[in-house]
Coordinates of C-alpha atoms and ligand atoms in Angstrom, one line a residue:
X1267 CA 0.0 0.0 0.0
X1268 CA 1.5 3.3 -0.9
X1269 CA 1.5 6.6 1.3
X1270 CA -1.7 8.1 0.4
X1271 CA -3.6 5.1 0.1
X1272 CA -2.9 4.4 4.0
X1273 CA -3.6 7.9 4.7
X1274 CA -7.3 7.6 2.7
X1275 CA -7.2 3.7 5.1
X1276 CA -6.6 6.1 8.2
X1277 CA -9.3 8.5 7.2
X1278 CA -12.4 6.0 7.0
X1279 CA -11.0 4.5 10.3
X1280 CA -11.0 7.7 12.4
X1281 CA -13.1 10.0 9.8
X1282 CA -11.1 12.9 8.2
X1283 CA -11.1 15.4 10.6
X1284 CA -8.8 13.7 12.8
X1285 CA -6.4 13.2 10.2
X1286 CA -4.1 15.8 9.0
X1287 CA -2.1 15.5 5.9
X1288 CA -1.6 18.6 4.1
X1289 CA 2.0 19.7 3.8
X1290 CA 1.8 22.4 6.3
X1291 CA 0.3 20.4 9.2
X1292 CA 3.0 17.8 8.3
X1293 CA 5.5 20.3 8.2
X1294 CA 4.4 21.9 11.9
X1295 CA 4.3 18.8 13.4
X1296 CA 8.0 17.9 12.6
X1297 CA 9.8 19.8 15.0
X1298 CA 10.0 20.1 18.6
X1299 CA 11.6 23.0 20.6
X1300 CA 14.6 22.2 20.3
X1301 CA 15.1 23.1 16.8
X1302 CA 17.6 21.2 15.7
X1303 CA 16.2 18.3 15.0
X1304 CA 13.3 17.2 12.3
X1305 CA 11.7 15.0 10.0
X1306 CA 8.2 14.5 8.3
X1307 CA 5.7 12.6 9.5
X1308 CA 3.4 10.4 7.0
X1309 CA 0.2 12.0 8.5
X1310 CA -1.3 13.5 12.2
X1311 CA -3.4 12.0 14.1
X1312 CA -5.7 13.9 16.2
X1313 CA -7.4 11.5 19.3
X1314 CA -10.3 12.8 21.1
X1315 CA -10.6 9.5 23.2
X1316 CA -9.0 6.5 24.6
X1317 CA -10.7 4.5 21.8
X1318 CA -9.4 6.8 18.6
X1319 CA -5.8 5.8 20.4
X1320 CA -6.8 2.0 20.4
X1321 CA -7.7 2.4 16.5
X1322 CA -4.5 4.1 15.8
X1323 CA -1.9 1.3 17.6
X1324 CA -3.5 -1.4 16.1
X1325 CA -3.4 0.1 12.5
X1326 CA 0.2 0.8 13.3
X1327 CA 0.8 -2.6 14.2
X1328 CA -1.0 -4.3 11.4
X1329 CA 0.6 -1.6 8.7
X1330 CA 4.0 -1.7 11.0
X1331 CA 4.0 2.0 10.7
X1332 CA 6.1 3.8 13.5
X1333 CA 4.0 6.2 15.8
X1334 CA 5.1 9.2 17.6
X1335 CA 3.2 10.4 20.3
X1336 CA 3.0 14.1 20.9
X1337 CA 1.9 16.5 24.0
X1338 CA 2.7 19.9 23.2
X1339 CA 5.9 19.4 21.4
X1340 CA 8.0 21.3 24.2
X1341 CA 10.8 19.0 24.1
X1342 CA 14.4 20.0 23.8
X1343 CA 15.6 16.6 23.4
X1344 CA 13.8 15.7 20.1
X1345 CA 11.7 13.5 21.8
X1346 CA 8.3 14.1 19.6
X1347 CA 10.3 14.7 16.4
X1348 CA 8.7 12.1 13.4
X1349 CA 12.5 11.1 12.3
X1350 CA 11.4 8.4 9.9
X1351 CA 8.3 9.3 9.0
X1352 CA 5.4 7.5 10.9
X1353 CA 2.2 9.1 12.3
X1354 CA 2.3 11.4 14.7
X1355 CA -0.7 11.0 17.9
X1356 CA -1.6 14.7 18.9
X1357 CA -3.1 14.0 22.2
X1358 CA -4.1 17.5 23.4
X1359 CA -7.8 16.9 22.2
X1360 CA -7.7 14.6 25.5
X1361 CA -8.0 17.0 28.1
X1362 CA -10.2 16.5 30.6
X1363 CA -9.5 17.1 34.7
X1364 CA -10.9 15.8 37.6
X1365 CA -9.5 17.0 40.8
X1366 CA -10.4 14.7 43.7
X1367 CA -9.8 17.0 46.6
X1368 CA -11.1 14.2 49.5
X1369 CA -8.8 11.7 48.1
X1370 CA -6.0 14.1 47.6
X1371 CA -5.6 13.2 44.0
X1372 CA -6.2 14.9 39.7
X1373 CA -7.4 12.4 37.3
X1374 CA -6.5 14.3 34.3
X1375 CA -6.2 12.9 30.4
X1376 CA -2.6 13.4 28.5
X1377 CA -3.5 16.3 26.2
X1378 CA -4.4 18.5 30.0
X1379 CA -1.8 20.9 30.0
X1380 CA -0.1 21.5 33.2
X1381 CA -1.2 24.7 34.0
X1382 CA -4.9 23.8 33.4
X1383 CA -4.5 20.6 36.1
X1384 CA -3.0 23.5 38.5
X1385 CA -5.5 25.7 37.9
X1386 CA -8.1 23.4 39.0
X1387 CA -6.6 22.4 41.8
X1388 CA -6.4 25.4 43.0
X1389 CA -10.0 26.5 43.2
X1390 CA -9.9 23.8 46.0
X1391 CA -6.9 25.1 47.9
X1392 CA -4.5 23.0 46.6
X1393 CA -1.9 22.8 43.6
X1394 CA -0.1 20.4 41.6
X1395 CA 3.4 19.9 42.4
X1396 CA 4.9 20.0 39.3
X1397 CA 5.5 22.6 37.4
X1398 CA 8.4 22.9 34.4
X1399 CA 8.8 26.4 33.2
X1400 CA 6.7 25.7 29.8
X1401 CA 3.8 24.4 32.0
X1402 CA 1.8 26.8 30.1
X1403 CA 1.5 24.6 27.1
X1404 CA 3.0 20.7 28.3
X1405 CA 0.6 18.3 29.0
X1406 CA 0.8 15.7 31.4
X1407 CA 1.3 12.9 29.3
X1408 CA 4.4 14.8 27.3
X1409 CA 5.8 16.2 31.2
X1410 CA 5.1 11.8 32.4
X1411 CA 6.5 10.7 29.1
X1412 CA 9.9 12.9 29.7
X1413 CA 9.8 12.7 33.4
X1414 CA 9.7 16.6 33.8
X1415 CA 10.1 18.5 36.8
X1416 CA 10.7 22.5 37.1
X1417 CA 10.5 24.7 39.4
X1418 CA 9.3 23.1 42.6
X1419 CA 11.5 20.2 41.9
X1420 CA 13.7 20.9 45.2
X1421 CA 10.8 19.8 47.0
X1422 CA 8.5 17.7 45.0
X1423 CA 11.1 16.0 41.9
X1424 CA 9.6 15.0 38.8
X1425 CA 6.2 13.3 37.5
X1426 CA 7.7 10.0 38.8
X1427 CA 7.1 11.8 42.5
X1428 CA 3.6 12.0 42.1
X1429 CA 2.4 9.0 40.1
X1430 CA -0.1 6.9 41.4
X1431 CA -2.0 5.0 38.4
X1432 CA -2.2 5.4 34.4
X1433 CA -3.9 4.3 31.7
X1434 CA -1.7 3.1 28.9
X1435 CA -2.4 1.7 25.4
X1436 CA 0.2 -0.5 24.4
X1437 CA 1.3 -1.1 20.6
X1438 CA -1.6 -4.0 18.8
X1439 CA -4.3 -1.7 21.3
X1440 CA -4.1 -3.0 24.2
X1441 CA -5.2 -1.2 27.2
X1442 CA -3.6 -1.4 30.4
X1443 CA -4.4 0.2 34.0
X1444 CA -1.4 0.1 35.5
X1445 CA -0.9 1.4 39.6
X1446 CA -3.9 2.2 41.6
X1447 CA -5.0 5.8 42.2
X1448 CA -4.4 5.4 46.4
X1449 CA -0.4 7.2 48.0
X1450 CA 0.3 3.4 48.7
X1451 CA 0.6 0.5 46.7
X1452 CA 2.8 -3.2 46.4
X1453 CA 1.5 -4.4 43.2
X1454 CA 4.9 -6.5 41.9
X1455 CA 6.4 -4.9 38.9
X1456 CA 5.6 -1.2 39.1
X1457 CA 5.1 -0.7 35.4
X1458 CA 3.5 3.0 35.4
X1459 CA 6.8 3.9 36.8
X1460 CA 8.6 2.1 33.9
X1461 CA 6.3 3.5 31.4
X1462 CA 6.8 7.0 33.1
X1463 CA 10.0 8.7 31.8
X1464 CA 9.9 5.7 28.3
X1465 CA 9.3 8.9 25.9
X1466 CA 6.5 7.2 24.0
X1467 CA 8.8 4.4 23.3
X1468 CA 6.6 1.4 25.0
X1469 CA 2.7 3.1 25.0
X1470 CA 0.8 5.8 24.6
X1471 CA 0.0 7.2 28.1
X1472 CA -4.1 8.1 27.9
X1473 CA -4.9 9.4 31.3
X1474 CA -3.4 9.2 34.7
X1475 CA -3.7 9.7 38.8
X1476 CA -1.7 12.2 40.2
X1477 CA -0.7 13.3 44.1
X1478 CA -1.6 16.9 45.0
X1479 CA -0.4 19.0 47.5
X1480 CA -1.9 21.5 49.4
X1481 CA -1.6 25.4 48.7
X1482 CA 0.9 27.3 51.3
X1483 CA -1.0 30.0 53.5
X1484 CA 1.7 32.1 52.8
X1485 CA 4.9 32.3 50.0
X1486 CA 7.7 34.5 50.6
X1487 CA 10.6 35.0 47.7
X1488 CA 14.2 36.3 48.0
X1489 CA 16.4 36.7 45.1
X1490 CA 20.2 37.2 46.2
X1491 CA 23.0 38.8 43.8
X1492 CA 26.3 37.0 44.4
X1493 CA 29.8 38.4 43.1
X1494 CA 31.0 35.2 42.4
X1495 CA 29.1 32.3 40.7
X1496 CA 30.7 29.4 43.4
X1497 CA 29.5 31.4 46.4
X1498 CA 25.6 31.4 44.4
X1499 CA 26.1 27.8 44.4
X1500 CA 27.6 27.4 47.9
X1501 CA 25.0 28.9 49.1
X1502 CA 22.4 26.4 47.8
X1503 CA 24.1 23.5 49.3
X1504 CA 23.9 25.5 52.8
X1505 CA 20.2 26.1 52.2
X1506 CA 19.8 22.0 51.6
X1507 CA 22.5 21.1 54.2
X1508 CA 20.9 23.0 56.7
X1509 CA 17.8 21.2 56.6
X1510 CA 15.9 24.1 55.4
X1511 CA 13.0 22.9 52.6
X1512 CA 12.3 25.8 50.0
X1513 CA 9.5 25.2 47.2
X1514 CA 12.1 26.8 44.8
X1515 CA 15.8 27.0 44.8
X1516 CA 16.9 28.6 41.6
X1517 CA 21.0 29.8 40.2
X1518 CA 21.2 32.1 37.1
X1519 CA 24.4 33.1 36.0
X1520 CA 25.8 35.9 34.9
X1521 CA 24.9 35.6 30.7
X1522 CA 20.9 34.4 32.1
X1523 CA 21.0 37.5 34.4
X1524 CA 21.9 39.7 31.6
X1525 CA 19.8 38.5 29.1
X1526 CA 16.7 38.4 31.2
X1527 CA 17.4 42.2 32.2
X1528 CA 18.1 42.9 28.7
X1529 CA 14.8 41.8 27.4
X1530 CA 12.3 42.3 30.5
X1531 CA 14.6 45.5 32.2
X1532 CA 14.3 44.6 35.6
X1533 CA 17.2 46.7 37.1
X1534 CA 19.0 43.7 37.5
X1535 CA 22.7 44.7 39.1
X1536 CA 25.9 43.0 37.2
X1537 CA 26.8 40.5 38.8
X1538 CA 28.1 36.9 38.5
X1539 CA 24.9 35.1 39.8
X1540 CA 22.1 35.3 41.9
X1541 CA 19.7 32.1 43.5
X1542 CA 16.1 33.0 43.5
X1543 CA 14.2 31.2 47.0
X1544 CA 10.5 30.9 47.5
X1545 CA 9.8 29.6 51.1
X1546 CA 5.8 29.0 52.5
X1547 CA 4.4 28.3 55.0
X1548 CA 2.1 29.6 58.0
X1549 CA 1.8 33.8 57.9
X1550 CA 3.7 33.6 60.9
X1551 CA 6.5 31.8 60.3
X1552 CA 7.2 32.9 56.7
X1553 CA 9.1 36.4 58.2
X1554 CA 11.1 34.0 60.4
X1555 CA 11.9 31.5 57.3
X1556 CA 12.5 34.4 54.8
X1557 CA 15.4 35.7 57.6
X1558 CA 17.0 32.1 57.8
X1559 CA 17.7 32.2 53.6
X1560 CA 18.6 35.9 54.2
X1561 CA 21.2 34.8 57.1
X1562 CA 22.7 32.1 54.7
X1563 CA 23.3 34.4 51.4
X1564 CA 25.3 36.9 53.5
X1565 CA 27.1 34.2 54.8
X1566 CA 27.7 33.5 51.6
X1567 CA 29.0 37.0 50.6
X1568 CA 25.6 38.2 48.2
X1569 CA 26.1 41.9 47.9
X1570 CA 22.5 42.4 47.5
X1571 CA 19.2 40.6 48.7
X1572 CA 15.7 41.2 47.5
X1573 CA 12.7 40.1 49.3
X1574 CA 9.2 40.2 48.7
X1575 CA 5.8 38.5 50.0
X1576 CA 3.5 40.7 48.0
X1577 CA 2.3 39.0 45.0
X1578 CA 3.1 41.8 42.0
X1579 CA 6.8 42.1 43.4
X1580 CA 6.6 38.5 43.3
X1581 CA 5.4 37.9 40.4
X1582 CA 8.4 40.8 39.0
X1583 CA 11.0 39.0 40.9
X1584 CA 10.0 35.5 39.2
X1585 CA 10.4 36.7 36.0
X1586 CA 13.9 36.4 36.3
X1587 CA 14.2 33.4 35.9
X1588 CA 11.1 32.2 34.0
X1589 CA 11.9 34.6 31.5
X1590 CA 15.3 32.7 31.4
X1591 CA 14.5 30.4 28.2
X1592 CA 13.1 32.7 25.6
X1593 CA 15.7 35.5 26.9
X1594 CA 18.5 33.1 26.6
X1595 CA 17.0 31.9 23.3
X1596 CA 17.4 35.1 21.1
X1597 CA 20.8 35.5 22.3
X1598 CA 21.9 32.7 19.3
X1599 CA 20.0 31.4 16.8
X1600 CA 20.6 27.7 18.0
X1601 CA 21.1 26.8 21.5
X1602 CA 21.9 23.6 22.7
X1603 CA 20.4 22.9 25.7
X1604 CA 22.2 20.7 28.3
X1605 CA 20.4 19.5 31.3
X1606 CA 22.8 18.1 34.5
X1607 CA 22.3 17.0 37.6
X1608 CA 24.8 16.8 40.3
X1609 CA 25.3 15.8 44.0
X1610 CA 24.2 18.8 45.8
X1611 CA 27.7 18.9 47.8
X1612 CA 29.0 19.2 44.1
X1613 CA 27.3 22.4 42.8
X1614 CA 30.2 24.6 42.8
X1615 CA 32.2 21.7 41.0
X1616 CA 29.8 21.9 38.4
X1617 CA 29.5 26.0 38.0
X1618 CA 33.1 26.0 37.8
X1619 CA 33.6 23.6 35.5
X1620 CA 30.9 25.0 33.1
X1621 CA 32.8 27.8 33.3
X1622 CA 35.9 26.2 32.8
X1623 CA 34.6 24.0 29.3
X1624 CA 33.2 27.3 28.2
X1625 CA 36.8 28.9 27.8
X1626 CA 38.2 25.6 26.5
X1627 CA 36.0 25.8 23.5
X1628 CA 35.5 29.2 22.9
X1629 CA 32.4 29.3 22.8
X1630 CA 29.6 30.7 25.0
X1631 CA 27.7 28.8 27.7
X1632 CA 25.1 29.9 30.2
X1633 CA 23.9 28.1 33.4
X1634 CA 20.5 28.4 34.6
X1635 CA 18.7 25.6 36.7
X1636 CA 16.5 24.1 39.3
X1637 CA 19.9 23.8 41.3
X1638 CA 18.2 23.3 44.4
X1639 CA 17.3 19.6 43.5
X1640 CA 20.9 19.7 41.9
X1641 CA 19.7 20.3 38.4
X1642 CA 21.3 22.5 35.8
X1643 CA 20.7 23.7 32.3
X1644 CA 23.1 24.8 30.4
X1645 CA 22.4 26.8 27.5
X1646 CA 25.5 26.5 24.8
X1647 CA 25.1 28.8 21.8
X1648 CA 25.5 28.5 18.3
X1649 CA 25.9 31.2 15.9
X1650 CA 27.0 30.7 12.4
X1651 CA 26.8 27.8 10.6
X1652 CA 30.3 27.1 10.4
X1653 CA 31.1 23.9 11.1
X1654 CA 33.7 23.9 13.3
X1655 CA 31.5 26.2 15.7
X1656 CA 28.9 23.5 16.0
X1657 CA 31.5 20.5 16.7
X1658 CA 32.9 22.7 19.8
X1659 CA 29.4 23.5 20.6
X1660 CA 28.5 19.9 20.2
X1661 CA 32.4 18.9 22.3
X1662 CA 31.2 21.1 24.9
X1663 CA 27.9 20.3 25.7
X1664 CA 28.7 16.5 26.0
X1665 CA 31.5 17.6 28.1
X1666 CA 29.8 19.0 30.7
X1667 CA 27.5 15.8 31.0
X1668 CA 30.6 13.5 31.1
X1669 CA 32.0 15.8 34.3
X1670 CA 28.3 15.8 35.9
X1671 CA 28.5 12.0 35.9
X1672 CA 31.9 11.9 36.8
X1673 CA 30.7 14.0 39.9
X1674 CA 28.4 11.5 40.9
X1675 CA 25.5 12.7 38.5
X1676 CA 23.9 12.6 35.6
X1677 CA 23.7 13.6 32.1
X1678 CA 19.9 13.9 31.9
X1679 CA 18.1 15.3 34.4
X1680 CA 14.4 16.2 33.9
X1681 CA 14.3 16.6 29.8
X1682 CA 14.2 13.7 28.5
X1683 CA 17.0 11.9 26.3
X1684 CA 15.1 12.2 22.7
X1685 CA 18.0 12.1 20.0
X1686 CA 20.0 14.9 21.8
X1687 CA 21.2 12.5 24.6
X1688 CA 21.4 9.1 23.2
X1689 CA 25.4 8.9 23.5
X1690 CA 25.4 10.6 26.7
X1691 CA 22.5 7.7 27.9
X1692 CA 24.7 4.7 26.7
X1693 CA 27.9 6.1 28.3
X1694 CA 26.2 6.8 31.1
X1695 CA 25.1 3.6 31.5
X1696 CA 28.1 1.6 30.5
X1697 CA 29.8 3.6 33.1
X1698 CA 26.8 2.3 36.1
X1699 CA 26.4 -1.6 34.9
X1700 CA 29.1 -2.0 31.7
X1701 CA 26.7 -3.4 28.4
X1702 CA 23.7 -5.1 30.9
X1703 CA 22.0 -2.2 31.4
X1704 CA 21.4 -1.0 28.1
X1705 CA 20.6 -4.5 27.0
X1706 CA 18.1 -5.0 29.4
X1707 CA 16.2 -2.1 28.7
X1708 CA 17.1 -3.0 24.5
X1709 CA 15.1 -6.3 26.3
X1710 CA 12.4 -4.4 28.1
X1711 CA 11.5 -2.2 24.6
X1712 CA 10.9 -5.8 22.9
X1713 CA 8.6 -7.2 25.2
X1714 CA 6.2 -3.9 25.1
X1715 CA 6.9 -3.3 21.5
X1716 CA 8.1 -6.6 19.6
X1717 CA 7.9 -4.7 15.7
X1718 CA 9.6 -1.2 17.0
X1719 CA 7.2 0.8 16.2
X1720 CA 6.7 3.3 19.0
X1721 CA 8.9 6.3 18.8
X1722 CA 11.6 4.5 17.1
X1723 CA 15.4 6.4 17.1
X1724 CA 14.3 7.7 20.6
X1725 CA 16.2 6.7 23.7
X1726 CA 18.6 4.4 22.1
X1727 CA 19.1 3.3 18.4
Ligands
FAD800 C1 10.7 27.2 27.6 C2 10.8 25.8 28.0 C3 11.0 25.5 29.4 C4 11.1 24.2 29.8 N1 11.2 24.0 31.2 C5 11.2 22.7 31.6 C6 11.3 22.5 33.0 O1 11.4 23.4 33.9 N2 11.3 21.2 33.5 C7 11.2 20.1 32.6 O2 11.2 19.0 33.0 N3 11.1 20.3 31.3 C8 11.1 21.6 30.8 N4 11.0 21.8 29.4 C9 11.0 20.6 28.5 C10 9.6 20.2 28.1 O3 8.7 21.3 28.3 C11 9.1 19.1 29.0 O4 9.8 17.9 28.8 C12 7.6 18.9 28.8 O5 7.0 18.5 30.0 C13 7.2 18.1 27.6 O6 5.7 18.1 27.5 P1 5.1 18.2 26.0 O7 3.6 18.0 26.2 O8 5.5 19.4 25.3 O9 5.6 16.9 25.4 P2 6.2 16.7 23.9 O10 7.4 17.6 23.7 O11 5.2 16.7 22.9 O12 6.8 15.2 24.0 C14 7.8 14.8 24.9 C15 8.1 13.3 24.8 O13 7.0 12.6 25.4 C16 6.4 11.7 24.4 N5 4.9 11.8 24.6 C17 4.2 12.9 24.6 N6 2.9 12.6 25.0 C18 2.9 11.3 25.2 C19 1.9 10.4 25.7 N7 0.6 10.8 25.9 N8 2.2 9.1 25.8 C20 3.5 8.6 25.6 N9 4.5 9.5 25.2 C21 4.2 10.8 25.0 C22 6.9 12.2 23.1 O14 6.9 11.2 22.1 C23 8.2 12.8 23.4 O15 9.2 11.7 23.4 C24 11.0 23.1 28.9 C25 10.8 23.4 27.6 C26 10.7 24.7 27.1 C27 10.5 24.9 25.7

């Protein structure tokens, strides 16, 4: 069967308008944030329900067409990108939320974007966890898929954290309910956990139960100016080492600093970093908590700290660093976007050696991150197409993953692996377990998907 002939087959399966296959759609829907990757999918398919998903798989299967699942496309990693062709499942028709506030949990379909779930969470005093800085437009099942985290990450982690159950559909259409949606469960093999952080490359995640957290009485946030970048991250480690448990614990360097101020002109003073703190808590205890971060950045030699518990300042102060991605992003026209974690005793290591790799290669790198959690992005720029420029780009970026896992991290934090990471993945865990490891999950990827059909050249080749 040629292309257009499975296309019309897809058509009378679903009905036409959930299939998209004019040029432009196809070209939209082969890219993902990152940019630097593409391809161009055979056609789009848009499911409204758990049953158009079902249709899909087991036409893939039959037809042994590849599918790529796709949230909001927000990946940096490639994840969603349609590199051989293949069909890609839009999911964000499926959007549905149900907050459970007496059982403490969201039932909410993939295609709900993040910000939605919060939202109605929210009207009954409580909020979900989770929140990467494009929760805006991700969806659930794109943040599950990667195993996001963001902002609250010092205190929450990633989607992992708050799992409970999920419905998946597995290639062939089978549908699985995997977990159960109670904060305890010993069910054997937990396979929503598996399937969380598999970046589409086992099942298409439909719907699932989350944890949700009630809504501090009171936030407070600080944002301290340090001189020197190694003192920011010092400072961090105190914060953690002390015991002391912030909802966010943000580092910006100096380049993030100065392109944020540059685009949104907050008066931000030069300097060589600055950690951004929201603590909560009880009115009357948030004065005492916000003096405890103040106390440990002077200690740490910040020449300036900015506090502020009314919401507007607040909301001004954040921008800092949620305005750190698209201000860092016009800086080049490609960014690579690396995405470390580290033992927290190891932060300065790792803002020195960024640093450090930076002036090895020449080329320009900025650090920005959810450091608190141990987490840092790294933003490396590109600008010219010349190609020695992109292979120290390239050098440098996989350098700084090689030192975070020789400090006892990781290469891949919170973003996924996609295409950007594969090599970094397979050293990684050659490193861990030697060839098992990769071979076992090789193993794992056969038993859900025996033809190779879900998200293939993701993960691993
Ligand atoms: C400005 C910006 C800021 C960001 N900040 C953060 C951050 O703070 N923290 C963070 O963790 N990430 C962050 N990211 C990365 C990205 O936003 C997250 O990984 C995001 O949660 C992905 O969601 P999505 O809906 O866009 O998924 P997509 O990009 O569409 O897909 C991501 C992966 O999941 C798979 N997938 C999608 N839906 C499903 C499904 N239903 N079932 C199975 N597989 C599926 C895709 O095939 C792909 O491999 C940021 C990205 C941008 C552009």
């Amino acid at each position: 069967m040629n292309s257009s002939e499975l296309v019309g087959r897809l058509k009378d399966l679903l009905g036409v308008d959930k299939v998209l296959s004019e040029v432009e759609d196809l070209y939209v829907y082969g890219y993902d944030s990152s940019i630097t990757y593409s391809g161009t999918p055979l056609a789009v398919v848009r499911a409204y329900s758990t049953e158009d998903v079902v249709k899909l798989l087991r036409f893939a299967e039959e037809h042994s067409i590849p599918v790529i699942p796709r949230g909001a496309g927000t990946s940096l990693a490639g994840g969603p990108i349609p590199l051989n062709g293949g069909i890609v499942l839009d999911l964000k028709a499926m959007n549905k939320i149900k907050v459970n506030v007496d059982d403490g949990v969201v039932e909410a379909e993939a295609g709900a974007m993040v910000d939605e779930v919060d939202k109605e969470c929210r009207k009954y005093g409580f909020m979900f966890p989770i929140d990467p800085a494009s929760s805006e437009v991700a969806t659930i099942g794109g943040t599950l898929a990667n195993d996001g985290g963001g902002m609250r990450g010092a205190r929450y982690g990633t989607m992992r954290n708050v799992l409970l159950s999920m419905e998946v559909v597995l290639p062939g259409g089978k549908v699985l309910n995997l977990g159960s949606p109670v904060y305890k469960q010993a069910l054997g093999y937990e396979l929503a956990q598996l399937i969380a952080g598999s970046e589409g490359t086992l099942g298409v995640i439909t719907r699932a139960t989350l944890k949700i957290v009630p809504l501090p009485e009171r936030l407070g946030r600080i944002l301290a100016f340090f001189n020197d970048a190694e003192d920011a991250a010092r400072a961090i480690f105190t914060i953690r080492r002390r015991g002391l448990n912030p909802l966010v614990l943000e580092f910006m360097d100096d380049i993030t600093l100065q392109a944020v101020d540059s685009v949104y002109k907050l008066g931000i003073p030069p300097a060589a970093a600055a950690v951004l703190a929201d603590v909560d808590g009880y009115a009357e205890s948030i004065g005492r908590l916000i003096n405890m971060f103040k106390n440990v950045f002077v200690e740490h030699n910040a020449f300036k700290v900015d506090v502020a518990t009314d919401p507007k300042e607040m909301d001004r102060i954040y921008v800092a660093r949620k305005g750190a991605y698209p201000a860092l992003s016009r800086l080049y026209p490609v960014v690579i976007i690396g995405d470390i974690c580290v033992p927290l005793s190891k932060l300065p290591n790792i803002v020195r050696a960024v640093k450090d790799i930076s002036k090895k290669y020449g080329i320009t790198i900025a650090a920005v991150g959810h450091a608190g959690d141990g987490n840092l992005h790294t933003f490396t720029g590109i600008s010219s197409l010349s190609r020695d420029e992109w292979e120290r780009a390239y050098k440098a970026n996989d350098e700084i993953g090689l030192v975070a896992i020789e400090l006892g991290g990781s290469a891949s934090a919170e973003h996924g692996i996609g295409m950007q990471k594969k090599h970094l993945l397979k050293r990684e865990l050659e490193i861990r377990s030697g060839e098992h490891l990769i071979e076992l999950m090789k193993d794992i990827k056969k038993l859900f998907d025996p033809k190779g059909i879900m998200n293939p050249g993701k993960l691993f080749d």
